Amino acid sequence: MSSFPRSVFFSNTMRAIHSSLNFYLKPMFLSHSSLSLRKFAVPKQLLNPRNLCALASADSNNGGRSGALSPSPVLEEVQKIDVNPPKGTRDFPPEEMRLRNWLFNNFREVSRLFGFEEVDFPVLESEALFIRKAGEEIRDQLYCFEDRGNRRVALRPELTPSLARLVIQKGKSVSLPLKWFAVGQCWRYERMTRGRRREHYQWNMDIIGVPEVMAEAELISSIITFFKRIGITSSDVGFKVSSRKVLQEVLRCYSIPENLFGKVCIIIDKIEKLPLDVIKNDLKSVGMSEEATEELLRVLSIKSLIELEEILGGAGEAVADLKLLFSLAEKFGYSDWIQFDASVVRGLAYYTGIVFECFDRDGKLRAICGGGRYDRLLSTFGGDDIPACGFGFGDAVIVELLKEKGLLPELNLQVENIVCALDQNLQGAAATVATILRGKGQSVDLVLENKPLKWVFKRAARINAQRLILVGTTEWQKGMVGVKILSSGEQYEIKLDELE
């Protein structure tokens, strides 16, 4: 530093400061009247000696050009963000979170009652896991991208493929049958309607390793058990039941190749969403004759299992499976909940047998849940096929139904105790009381500031506290606290070691 003239250093430094200040002050001098002296804030960085040296050095190294100095990010204008979540997604503030927890707890409790174990999978999966058949809506609804390792990945749109992957991974290390359930977040970029969002949570129950229809009957029973728990009856909702084998038998009669089966199912699944002429043209485009199309549409209009048997005969697997399911429904006690509807095929290509959808009887909402048998899914991922069936139940539609029926529960915040120090010096003592109660498993809202009792009582009412624990000087000196039962107004003092 001794070889560098102090006057030159000072001159360069001041020139750098002047240049930087000009940048910040220019917007203030928009008119002649603004040339009068003003108070302004000098950036703190410029007051730091180390930054003065840096500015001087930057100025001298750039020929004294002020343009070489970057404005401090501290003074950049803050951009206001959109406070709404991305379209199709949701925030869960406390009141919404209480409802979600209530719903999920019912999902989990029903799963426990039926002897299922909980599993979960990554929200981010390989894109290939979900790209099975061209024409599936789900293929075009993926949130997918290439990660930094050049891998194609996707946010899971459903849980069943992840389940299949895990079953293949476990191989023979697990004993069949598997009865697994999951409650997970799913993502689909789709058109939003009432009860349909781009992210939702889904309750899945799956039975792996049971080929008999008893498995489907058990799954439907679990859903009905859930409905009963939350106040939904058979007059509110019903189940449409059919079998993919119905389609197979019709297509076989007209020598339609097996490889067209999945494509036909995907088209038929849209029968209530698209005009009939569009459905006919789509079936023709995949190779179905006009005669076969008319016969298929006639069969799909059948709403009676007896009529189906008259057309297909009683010897086929489709009719036999369905008759057994309806017989089991009587034994389970839910015959009034289910009905046959040949048009139900489900839009995912992997279903192979019985399929079902739950609908609201007023017809105001989309399908509440749906599922069926998927005996050949594992082989599409390179595994050995194992008999399997399951269902997916979204969280959004059921909440809409509960609103419609006036069945949303009142879920207010509830805290067992509110603890308050009556003197600033007793805050530590109040903390001791709160710690003791929490150690005994009780919830405690500790008043963290020195607040008047009027405020404390309002707070207690808002959080629905059961007891108010007051820590006062006189009581604390005797090793006691004051207790007020807020529902009855009863008051008493109690020794700290006797507080339960």
XYZ file of C-alpha atoms in Angstrom:
500
model
C 0.000 0.000 0.000
C 2.960 2.338 0.610
C 3.807 2.407 -3.112
C 0.263 3.505 -3.977
C -0.211 7.285 -3.387
C -2.859 7.890 -0.735
C -4.294 10.806 -2.697
C -4.803 8.616 -5.778
C -6.482 5.917 -3.663
C -8.786 8.482 -2.084
C -9.587 10.030 -5.463
C -10.442 6.660 -7.048
C -12.522 5.645 -4.054
C -14.582 8.834 -4.029
C -15.078 8.664 -7.783
C -16.379 5.088 -7.421
C -18.757 6.124 -4.638
C -19.952 9.110 -6.654
C -20.520 6.890 -9.695
C -22.461 4.316 -7.674
C -24.574 6.944 -5.910
C -25.441 8.463 -9.266
C -26.956 5.145 -10.232
C -29.232 5.100 -7.205
C -30.118 8.798 -7.288
C -30.890 9.190 -10.982
C -34.497 7.968 -10.681
C -35.094 10.697 -8.064
C -34.141 13.539 -10.398
C -37.034 13.420 -12.806
C -37.714 17.166 -12.945
C -36.000 20.500 -12.243
C -37.857 20.754 -8.953
C -36.243 17.549 -7.787
C -32.769 19.104 -7.926
C -33.173 20.501 -4.429
C -31.347 18.786 -1.603
C -32.964 15.559 -0.435
C -32.372 13.041 2.273
C -31.453 9.657 0.894
C -30.232 6.341 2.238
C -26.691 5.348 1.341
C -26.436 1.589 0.792
C -24.823 -0.069 3.802
C -22.366 -1.879 1.538
C -20.838 1.471 0.549
C -20.136 2.337 4.164
C -17.998 -0.774 4.656
C -14.244 0.048 4.189
C -13.642 -3.247 2.440
C -16.317 -2.411 -0.105
C -14.766 1.045 -0.637
C -11.507 -0.634 -1.626
C -13.360 -3.023 -3.907
C -15.201 -0.163 -5.597
C -11.987 1.777 -6.111
C -10.278 -1.248 -7.565
C -13.209 -1.981 -9.882
C -13.242 1.634 -11.052
C -9.513 1.792 -11.758
C -9.551 -1.548 -13.558
C -12.354 -0.406 -15.864
C -10.982 2.938 -16.911
C -13.187 4.822 -14.451
C -16.419 3.881 -16.271
C -19.382 3.890 -13.893
C -21.192 1.424 -16.133
C -18.803 -1.265 -14.953
C -20.412 -1.231 -11.512
C -23.416 -3.544 -10.933
C -26.255 -2.172 -8.801
C -26.517 -3.711 -5.356
C -29.251 -6.386 -5.203
C -30.298 -4.933 -1.859
C -31.947 -1.975 -3.569
C -33.505 -3.851 -6.474
C -37.279 -3.538 -6.607
C -38.932 -6.554 -5.008
C -41.229 -8.384 -7.385
C -44.571 -9.295 -5.846
C -45.374 -12.964 -6.268
C -48.757 -14.426 -7.049
C -49.938 -15.591 -3.639
C -52.262 -18.218 -5.140
C -50.916 -21.769 -5.596
C -50.371 -23.022 -9.178
C -53.589 -23.654 -11.073
C -55.185 -26.937 -10.111
C -53.307 -27.262 -6.813
C -54.263 -26.412 -3.234
C -52.982 -24.916 -0.026
C -53.966 -26.588 3.209
C -54.368 -23.942 5.939
C -55.176 -25.337 9.415
C -58.927 -25.703 8.904
C -58.416 -27.524 5.574
C -55.636 -29.620 7.067
C -57.939 -30.760 9.862
C -60.441 -31.968 7.253
C -57.709 -33.721 5.272
C -56.386 -35.465 8.374
C -59.901 -36.539 9.328
C -60.447 -38.010 5.855
C -57.060 -39.749 5.747
C -57.550 -41.139 9.241
C -60.786 -42.750 8.041
C -58.976 -44.174 5.004
C -56.322 -45.654 7.281
C -58.747 -46.939 9.890
C -60.847 -48.800 7.303
C -57.679 -50.279 5.802
C -56.638 -51.427 9.280
C -60.058 -52.989 9.900
C -59.595 -55.074 6.738
C -56.072 -56.189 7.670
C -54.140 -54.114 5.108
C -50.600 -52.767 5.584
C -49.583 -49.256 4.512
C -46.955 -48.638 1.829
C -45.794 -45.590 -0.113
C -43.742 -44.821 -3.201
C -41.815 -41.861 -4.651
C -43.903 -39.043 -6.077
C -41.276 -38.880 -8.849
C -41.056 -42.037 -10.963
C -39.631 -43.118 -14.304
C -41.834 -41.872 -17.143
C -41.771 -45.350 -18.697
C -43.738 -46.688 -15.736
C -46.838 -44.815 -16.910
C -46.537 -44.939 -20.709
C -48.200 -48.252 -21.506
C -50.703 -47.851 -24.298
C -51.230 -45.093 -26.832
C -54.680 -43.580 -26.467
C -54.869 -43.652 -22.688
C -55.777 -40.232 -21.353
C -53.195 -40.639 -18.641
C -50.383 -40.639 -21.207
C -51.287 -37.103 -22.299
C -51.832 -35.880 -18.736
C -48.372 -36.611 -17.366
C -46.278 -33.984 -15.659
C -43.059 -35.273 -17.198
C -39.599 -33.874 -17.908
C -35.938 -34.758 -18.303
C -33.892 -34.461 -15.136
C -30.281 -33.309 -14.909
C -29.090 -36.853 -15.451
C -30.928 -36.941 -18.801
C -33.509 -39.375 -17.410
C -37.170 -39.130 -18.396
C -39.191 -38.855 -15.192
C -42.787 -38.013 -14.268
C -44.831 -37.031 -11.256
C -46.984 -40.068 -10.562
C -50.535 -39.727 -11.964
C -51.722 -42.829 -10.053
C -50.354 -45.364 -7.578
C -50.977 -48.805 -9.122
C -47.931 -48.876 -11.461
C -45.676 -47.921 -8.529
C -47.228 -50.747 -6.539
C -46.528 -53.159 -9.398
C -42.901 -51.991 -9.535
C -42.475 -52.574 -5.804
C -44.036 -56.047 -5.992
C -41.611 -56.990 -8.781
C -38.720 -55.545 -6.770
C -39.636 -57.594 -3.687
C -40.073 -60.772 -5.710
C -40.216 -63.944 -3.645
C -39.105 -62.178 -0.469
C -42.787 -61.456 0.310
C -45.485 -64.028 0.955
C -48.725 -63.909 -0.983
C -51.359 -62.685 -0.734
C -50.315 -59.086 -0.201
C -52.921 -56.703 1.187
C -51.418 -53.249 0.863
C -52.864 -49.755 0.957
C -51.467 -46.291 0.310
C -52.564 -42.672 0.628
C -50.469 -40.593 -1.755
C -50.364 -37.415 -3.795
C -50.925 -37.774 -7.553
C -50.573 -35.337 -10.462
C -52.439 -35.102 -13.766
C -52.500 -32.175 -16.159
C -56.182 -32.342 -17.056
C -59.187 -30.130 -17.559
C -60.521 -29.111 -14.191
C -64.142 -29.583 -13.181
C -65.888 -29.859 -9.848
C -63.969 -32.409 -7.791
C -61.211 -32.716 -10.405
C -57.855 -31.045 -9.782
C -54.390 -31.381 -11.226
C -53.026 -32.612 -7.944
C -54.998 -34.770 -5.583
C -54.525 -37.390 -2.924
C -55.600 -40.938 -3.580
C -56.440 -43.834 -1.289
C -55.540 -47.173 -2.863
C -56.224 -50.666 -1.552
C -54.786 -53.610 -3.493
C -54.844 -57.380 -3.082
C -51.987 -59.204 -4.806
C -52.030 -62.981 -5.293
C -55.768 -63.833 -5.102
C -57.405 -64.907 -8.410
C -60.895 -65.422 -6.965
C -63.696 -62.846 -7.184
C -63.755 -62.862 -3.383
C -60.952 -60.263 -3.573
C -63.072 -57.780 -5.532
C -65.995 -58.373 -3.181
C -63.746 -57.594 -0.221
C -62.506 -54.358 -1.788
C -66.025 -53.099 -2.505
C -66.949 -53.989 1.075
C -64.078 -51.850 2.371
C -65.256 -48.809 0.382
C -68.819 -49.243 1.652
C -67.489 -49.531 5.211
C -65.746 -46.203 4.701
C -68.949 -44.596 3.384
C -70.913 -45.795 6.388
C -68.297 -44.369 8.764
C -68.680 -40.880 7.290
C -72.473 -40.929 6.984
C -72.900 -41.796 3.278
C -75.695 -44.294 2.506
C -76.774 -46.459 -0.437
C -79.344 -43.797 -1.305
C -76.485 -41.328 -1.799
C -74.104 -43.458 -3.865
C -73.999 -46.707 -5.800
C -71.544 -48.957 -7.635
C -71.722 -49.776 -11.327
C -70.142 -53.175 -11.902
C -69.145 -54.992 -15.083
C -66.285 -57.063 -16.486
C -63.732 -56.511 -19.216
C -64.389 -60.127 -20.178
C -67.800 -59.047 -21.515
C -65.999 -57.015 -24.171
C -63.569 -59.825 -24.848
C -66.382 -62.264 -25.540
C -68.148 -59.857 -27.897
C -64.928 -59.097 -29.775
C -64.103 -62.786 -30.008
C -67.451 -63.431 -31.712
C -66.438 -61.016 -34.480
C -62.830 -62.209 -34.728
C -61.421 -58.893 -33.532
C -57.673 -59.342 -32.788
C -56.696 -59.515 -29.116
C -54.221 -56.651 -29.539
C -57.126 -54.259 -30.243
C -58.807 -55.034 -26.931
C -57.043 -52.307 -24.939
C -57.734 -49.659 -27.577
C -61.426 -50.574 -27.711
C -61.698 -50.325 -23.924
C -60.154 -46.853 -23.940
C -62.650 -45.700 -26.582
C -65.642 -47.221 -24.795
C -64.629 -45.576 -21.518
C -65.426 -42.223 -23.163
C -68.951 -43.260 -24.148
C -70.586 -40.857 -21.677
C -68.241 -37.994 -22.599
C -68.400 -38.059 -26.422
C -71.221 -38.180 -29.008
C -72.126 -41.685 -30.171
C -71.040 -40.891 -33.760
C -67.555 -40.051 -32.501
C -67.395 -43.346 -30.580
C -68.450 -45.267 -33.710
C -65.844 -43.520 -35.868
C -63.133 -44.200 -33.287
C -64.055 -47.899 -33.162
C -64.003 -48.038 -36.955
C -60.562 -46.416 -36.980
C -59.107 -49.246 -34.856
C -60.458 -51.914 -37.220
C -63.945 -52.825 -36.005
C -66.609 -53.513 -38.592
C -69.915 -51.688 -38.526
C -71.728 -54.910 -37.556
C -69.331 -55.609 -34.681
C -69.607 -52.002 -33.500
C -73.412 -52.105 -33.425
C -73.429 -55.400 -31.522
C -70.853 -54.113 -29.038
C -72.830 -50.930 -28.387
C -76.002 -53.007 -27.936
C -74.310 -55.175 -25.323
C -72.883 -52.129 -23.559
C -76.391 -50.699 -23.140
C -77.455 -53.684 -21.010
C -78.195 -52.919 -17.366
C -79.409 -56.392 -16.364
C -77.209 -59.372 -15.604
C -80.064 -61.703 -16.639
C -80.244 -60.030 -20.063
C -76.471 -60.286 -20.438
C -76.659 -64.005 -19.715
C -79.314 -64.409 -22.385
C -77.019 -62.836 -24.978
C -73.648 -64.297 -23.968
C -74.847 -67.523 -22.379
C -74.151 -68.651 -18.844
C -71.001 -70.640 -19.583
C -68.625 -67.732 -20.185
C -66.219 -66.400 -17.551
C -67.706 -62.889 -17.657
C -71.192 -63.936 -16.587
C -69.868 -66.500 -14.072
C -67.630 -63.911 -12.358
C -70.381 -61.322 -12.184
C -72.960 -63.768 -10.829
C -70.510 -64.796 -8.115
C -69.811 -61.187 -7.194
C -73.504 -60.370 -6.811
C -73.948 -63.511 -4.738
C -71.092 -62.457 -2.447
C -72.603 -58.973 -2.161
C -75.599 -60.554 -0.471
C -73.329 -62.313 2.033
C -71.417 -59.092 2.751
C -74.716 -57.242 3.067
C -74.339 -54.609 0.353
C -76.612 -55.828 -2.468
C -78.497 -52.539 -2.439
C -75.263 -50.651 -3.168
C -74.323 -52.343 -6.464
C -75.858 -52.700 -9.928
C -74.760 -54.219 -13.216
C -73.841 -51.795 -16.020
C -72.104 -53.245 -19.074
C -70.809 -49.821 -20.181
C -68.319 -49.640 -17.290
C -64.910 -50.641 -18.644
C -62.491 -48.181 -16.951
C -60.078 -46.124 -19.036
C -56.785 -47.738 -18.025
C -55.615 -50.459 -20.371
C -54.314 -52.822 -17.706
C -57.707 -54.009 -16.354
C -58.510 -57.621 -17.254
C -61.637 -58.727 -15.376
C -64.259 -57.244 -13.073
C -64.320 -53.441 -13.033
C -66.382 -51.071 -10.908
C -67.052 -47.383 -10.385
C -68.783 -45.570 -7.557
C -71.171 -42.759 -8.541
C -73.411 -40.291 -6.735
C -77.052 -41.082 -7.391
C -77.924 -37.429 -8.050
C -75.500 -37.453 -10.985
C -73.881 -34.163 -10.036
C -70.306 -35.410 -9.664
C -67.756 -37.418 -11.589
C -66.854 -40.957 -10.455
C -66.012 -41.012 -6.744
C -63.703 -44.003 -7.033
C -63.046 -46.947 -9.299
C -61.043 -50.114 -9.673
C -60.976 -53.697 -10.784
C -58.816 -56.682 -11.621
C -55.440 -56.307 -13.336
C -53.941 -59.796 -13.592
C -51.470 -58.991 -16.376
C -49.979 -55.656 -15.313
C -46.690 -56.973 -13.931
C -45.640 -58.578 -17.211
C -45.790 -55.180 -18.953
C -42.856 -54.191 -16.717
C -40.936 -57.425 -17.254
C -42.171 -59.265 -14.171
C -44.122 -62.469 -13.741
C -47.870 -61.933 -13.750
C -49.636 -62.358 -10.425
C -53.423 -62.146 -9.952
C -54.250 -58.710 -8.548
C -57.046 -56.237 -8.049
C -57.441 -52.861 -6.401
C -59.084 -49.462 -6.422
C -58.239 -45.767 -6.324
C -60.301 -43.291 -4.293
C -59.602 -39.560 -4.692
C -59.914 -37.028 -1.884
C -61.504 -34.199 -3.889
C -64.805 -35.689 -5.086
C -65.736 -37.184 -1.719
C -65.315 -33.769 -0.074
C -67.659 -32.280 -2.676
C -70.196 -35.028 -1.938
C -69.969 -34.403 1.807
C -70.613 -30.713 1.175
C -73.567 -31.581 -1.062
C -75.099 -33.787 1.635
C -74.324 -31.441 4.520
C -72.108 -34.076 6.116
C -68.852 -32.172 6.521
C -67.761 -32.618 10.135
C -67.079 -29.673 12.435
C -63.377 -29.932 13.114
C -62.356 -27.093 15.371
C -58.944 -26.749 16.934
C -58.962 -28.311 20.380
C -56.240 -27.909 22.985
C -56.522 -29.462 26.423
C -54.703 -26.748 28.395
C -53.736 -23.125 28.061
C -51.002 -22.088 30.519
C -50.444 -18.454 31.435
C -48.047 -16.647 33.785
C -49.699 -13.823 35.737
C -46.385 -12.025 36.066
C -43.553 -11.482 33.606
C -41.120 -12.983 36.120
C -43.065 -16.253 36.123
C -42.704 -17.036 32.407
C -40.084 -19.668 33.215
C -42.395 -21.225 35.811
C -45.210 -21.369 33.242
C -42.819 -23.104 30.853
C -42.122 -25.694 33.590
C -45.854 -26.351 34.012
C -46.322 -26.723 30.240
C -43.393 -29.130 30.010
C -44.792 -31.302 32.826
C -48.229 -31.526 31.168
C -46.774 -32.259 27.726
C -44.685 -34.997 29.289
C -47.949 -36.571 30.442
C -49.292 -36.534 26.886
C -51.513 -33.476 27.188
C -51.672 -30.711 24.599
C -50.688 -27.284 25.914
C -50.871 -23.819 24.423
C -48.317 -21.794 26.383
C -48.929 -18.017 26.384
C -45.550 -16.769 25.200
C -46.027 -13.069 25.972
C -47.127 -11.045 28.971
C -50.829 -10.707 28.074
C -53.837 -9.463 30.085
C -56.327 -12.078 31.270
C -58.992 -10.744 28.916
C -56.757 -11.677 25.968
C -55.991 -15.076 27.506
C -59.691 -15.939 27.861
C -60.355 -14.954 24.238
C -57.434 -17.112 23.160
C -58.750 -20.026 25.244
C -62.169 -19.737 23.585
C -60.661 -19.628 20.095
C -58.624 -22.803 20.589
C -61.409 -24.560 22.546
C -59.163 -25.126 25.552
C -60.573 -27.320 28.305
C -58.550 -25.886 31.189
C -56.809 -22.636 32.017
C -53.714 -23.074 34.181
C -52.683 -19.829 35.894
C -49.223 -19.409 37.412
C -49.359 -16.693 40.065
C -46.692 -15.506 42.506
C -48.448 -16.527 45.745
C -49.505 -19.937 44.429
C -46.102 -20.681 42.884
C -44.321 -19.937 46.154
C -46.461 -22.688 47.719
C -45.676 -25.072 44.823
C -49.189 -24.729 43.458
C -51.012 -23.415 40.377
C -54.538 -22.169 39.754
C -56.866 -24.208 37.559
C -60.077 -23.071 35.875
C -62.339 -25.583 34.097
C -63.567 -23.470 31.221
C -66.749 -25.423 30.452
C -68.136 -25.183 33.994
C -66.274 -22.219 35.460
C -65.014 -24.357 38.380
C -61.793 -22.985 39.932
C -59.321 -24.493 42.357
C -55.665 -24.609 43.333
C -53.583 -27.764 43.076
C -50.034 -28.816 43.875
C -47.822 -28.978 40.835
C -46.929 -32.640 41.374
C -50.632 -33.530 41.541
C -51.530 -31.798 38.272
C -52.738 -34.370 35.757
